[in-house]
């Protein structure tokens, strides 16, 4: 009875007990298999074949067996230890990760030229292919040669061909041996397809000794040895150049040759045992020898069409004709590839859920931008063949000229070509008139156009008919390129220059407080110079009553608080405070490498902007004119309410970027002095012209530097009604008035103020 009761009680738990017993038995059985001395042939096969190698070696380690390759699977932690007896050195990190990882640029190009061909063939090479190569240098044996515009020339001072080759290879190794993977050497009588050469090196391994070009036999030499013909150009890998450098001096002394390419080939063969090859890793170096008086239109052979280089090129016009011919070939290939890709996209779109409805026009170009609100709608600009109705200066109508006129002419011609190619030979279209034109820039795809054209359609029989037709065109965004810029750092000292008039005395205290808090307290590398602009009447009685005495007292307090800081000031007497005349005075008192920040008394200096000033200003390259953010008039914005509710500035509501103000500027003293010298030669001591100009105008008209004009959120100025000096030129006075008017308030708040005023007047 008791046994039956016990079994009835344990019956629900029997499956659990049996499962636990079975699991423990199987686990013990598996352990016995692993710890046995026998080897499983299946497991051996898997290991030998490389399958699941990581898992099998982990099991062998768990079972107590070790092998020679176990170290590859064991993580090793290297503890940090610093010897206390050695001084600690701060680790200097490179600015770019590419430099720290040891990455190299892909291709360096060297062009050998001479006195007879420098101004003809070398110039033709520079105009045809130089802009396709990332780095190209010209080498010559002339001494103090006059360099044509746009070329970088290295003169060795010896016109012997072999000596020029020796010096060129040595120069390339010393200056560029550690920066590039491939080195391409060519002559100036060689036409090279730059894009094809760059595509070739992208398919070659960089860790091999490669001497690639048109292989030629030595005269009377070994039949197996080959050198690369210099007229057709040749590629040298970085590893080969590094090995060759050690033997260049020996080659110069031991190898006698008249031709520089033969001398280099013999040097590589004798000391490195490497011969020139015309193909490597499945990549062929195709070249073509051009016959005298050859007609390019009749050169239709496959060797000519596939050639990477053509030699010899006897004159510059032939170089340009070759460039035009091969550019047309590449363009036709590009159009064929585009058509093939469009056909593939069309075929694949039919298999998608959206089918043909998901196909965008043009095929392969991003779909138009879809705005999510009315504030994101991209507006269309209306134009005709003579006028543009969306002008940069805000006027409703302006003449179509310059790049805009060329753009309109280009798209009209492109529209006619597309229409004629589609409807020929049945119809031939001729433009009568552009009725309407619209364009807009879509950042997702490019510039879009809509044209209403009045066309004359002519049939094959000569019948004509006038019709209006609307066409749509897209100029898509091309490949994005990074513009090379000189290297700058954030460690440059900034010299602030603050011109100060009597009318601006009420704002000096806030400026000095912000300067002390954001630069002096943070030990920023910035200095300050004040310019006290005295009116003639105030300058006469400065000994009795100095209008700037309070400012000078503030400066003295700052110098006492910061003992290492000196804030100099310069007193100027003038009725017309011309910005250029003031900078002339400051420029003479500072070194030529000084970085100036020309500020206004309403500027709130901060470290964020000073760093951008340093990075955006490049000596002999670029000057920076920021557009500060100007807050609106709080009386109009808040209608008597407390402005504290908007302590955090809302850039879309509480102000605007003042594009009429040019008071803030960052530039180097050397750049200003160079532009000022050109200005002085132009005005011929007519100082009254300076009163109609600002520093921005000086750089714009008399320097070839880049003028970087951009919005600057780091410069925020409180609202103030600036006093516009009527003694300045009409243009400068007009800028000041526009700045005051646009800085009052937004359109909605101005409309509300006018509405409230009308309501008050009506009652």
Tab-separated table of N, CA and C in Angstrom, residues 98 104-110 126 129-137 152 176 179-184 193-195 197-199 201-202 479 481-485:
chain	number	residue	atom	x	y	z
A	98	UNK	N	45.869	58.410	-41.797
A	98	UNK	CA	46.584	57.873	-42.948
A	98	UNK	C	48.089	57.945	-42.732
A	104	UNK	N	50.420	55.284	-48.231
A	104	UNK	CA	51.115	56.087	-49.220
A	104	UNK	C	50.139	56.547	-50.297
A	105	UNK	N	50.507	57.642	-50.959
A	105	UNK	CA	49.774	58.052	-52.147
A	105	UNK	C	50.050	57.054	-53.263
A	106	UNK	N	49.174	57.049	-54.256
A	106	UNK	CA	49.258	55.989	-55.253
A	106	UNK	C	50.351	56.233	-56.290
A	107	UNK	N	50.408	57.424	-56.913
A	107	UNK	CA	51.230	57.592	-58.108
A	107	UNK	C	51.920	58.947	-58.102
A	108	UNK	N	53.215	58.918	-58.420
A	108	UNK	CA	54.009	60.126	-58.643
A	108	UNK	C	54.520	60.093	-60.082
A	109	UNK	N	54.471	61.237	-60.765
A	109	UNK	CA	54.837	61.310	-62.178
A	109	UNK	C	55.998	62.282	-62.342
A	110	UNK	N	57.025	61.842	-63.046
A	110	UNK	CA	58.187	62.668	-63.375
A	110	UNK	C	58.273	62.805	-64.887
A	126	UNK	N	51.633	69.577	-69.831
A	126	UNK	CA	51.037	70.170	-68.638
A	126	UNK	C	49.563	70.502	-68.847
A	129	UNK	N	47.516	66.498	-69.534
A	129	UNK	CA	47.409	65.403	-68.569
A	129	UNK	C	47.785	65.798	-67.148
A	130	UNK	N	48.383	66.969	-66.941
A	130	UNK	CA	48.888	67.295	-65.603
A	130	UNK	C	47.774	67.350	-64.572
A	131	UNK	N	46.595	67.854	-64.938
A	131	UNK	CA	45.506	67.977	-63.965
A	131	UNK	C	44.865	66.636	-63.630
A	132	UNK	N	45.237	65.577	-64.345
A	132	UNK	CA	44.717	64.246	-64.028
A	132	UNK	C	45.589	63.522	-63.010
A	133	UNK	N	46.856	63.861	-62.940
A	133	UNK	CA	47.770	63.210	-62.009
A	133	UNK	C	47.802	63.979	-60.696
A	134	UNK	N	47.831	63.285	-59.562
A	134	UNK	CA	47.828	63.987	-58.266
A	134	UNK	C	49.098	64.776	-58.017
A	135	UNK	N	50.248	64.277	-58.496
A	135	UNK	CA	51.516	64.982	-58.268
A	135	UNK	C	52.408	64.760	-59.474
A	136	UNK	N	52.809	65.860	-60.119
A	136	UNK	CA	53.625	65.795	-61.322
A	136	UNK	C	54.712	66.845	-61.236
A	137	UNK	N	55.955	66.444	-61.504
A	137	UNK	CA	57.100	67.349	-61.502
A	137	UNK	C	57.838	67.231	-62.821
A	152	UNK	N	55.785	73.025	-62.131
A	152	UNK	CA	56.770	72.921	-61.057
A	152	UNK	C	57.994	72.231	-61.637
A	176	UNK	N	60.428	61.796	-52.311
A	176	UNK	CA	59.117	61.154	-52.446
A	176	UNK	C	59.162	59.649	-52.272
A	179	UNK	N	56.591	58.352	-49.767
A	179	UNK	CA	55.232	58.891	-49.837
A	179	UNK	C	54.367	58.246	-50.907
A	180	UNK	N	54.969	57.566	-51.883
A	180	UNK	CA	54.205	57.044	-53.016
A	180	UNK	C	54.526	55.567	-53.225
A	181	UNK	N	53.554	54.853	-53.802
A	181	UNK	CA	53.719	53.431	-54.101
A	181	UNK	C	54.286	53.196	-55.494
A	182	UNK	N	53.958	54.092	-56.438
A	182	UNK	CA	54.395	53.913	-57.821
A	182	UNK	C	54.990	55.210	-58.341
A	183	UNK	N	55.989	55.057	-59.212
A	183	UNK	CA	56.675	56.193	-59.806
A	183	UNK	C	56.682	55.995	-61.320
A	184	UNK	N	56.107	56.963	-62.009
A	184	UNK	CA	55.985	56.894	-63.467
A	184	UNK	C	56.895	57.949	-64.075
A	193	UNK	N	47.873	58.516	-71.582
A	193	UNK	CA	46.485	58.573	-71.115
A	193	UNK	C	46.493	58.477	-69.586
A	194	UNK	N	46.293	59.613	-68.959
A	194	UNK	CA	46.462	59.690	-67.505
A	194	UNK	C	45.516	58.756	-66.772
A	195	UNK	N	44.256	58.761	-67.156
A	195	UNK	CA	43.278	57.928	-66.455
A	195	UNK	C	43.585	56.448	-66.624
A	197	UNK	N	46.624	55.169	-67.076
A	197	UNK	CA	47.809	54.888	-66.258
A	197	UNK	C	47.403	54.722	-64.793
A	198	UNK	N	46.534	55.599	-64.299
A	198	UNK	CA	46.080	55.474	-62.914
A	198	UNK	C	45.285	54.198	-62.695
A	199	UNK	N	44.478	53.815	-63.689
A	199	UNK	CA	43.734	52.551	-63.555
A	199	UNK	C	44.670	51.358	-63.557
A	201	UNK	N	47.806	51.141	-62.318
A	201	UNK	CA	48.508	50.943	-61.046
A	201	UNK	C	47.565	50.481	-59.947
A	202	UNK	N	46.281	50.740	-60.082
A	202	UNK	CA	45.340	50.265	-59.063
A	202	UNK	C	45.164	48.752	-59.100
A	479	UNK	N	31.624	63.497	-59.867
A	479	UNK	CA	32.432	62.912	-58.810
A	479	UNK	C	32.941	63.993	-57.870
A	481	UNK	N	35.383	65.815	-55.544
A	481	UNK	CA	36.830	65.885	-55.435
A	481	UNK	C	37.208	66.715	-54.217
A	482	UNK	N	38.265	66.299	-53.552
A	482	UNK	CA	38.792	67.034	-52.407
A	482	UNK	C	39.814	68.039	-52.919
A	483	UNK	N	39.560	69.314	-52.657
A	483	UNK	CA	40.475	70.353	-53.103
A	483	UNK	C	41.687	70.352	-52.188
A	484	UNK	N	42.879	70.224	-52.744
A	484	UNK	CA	44.073	70.238	-51.870
A	484	UNK	C	44.275	71.603	-51.244
A	485	UNK	N	44.507	71.614	-49.945
A	485	UNK	CA	44.720	72.848	-49.207
A	485	UNK	C	46.019	72.746	-48.422
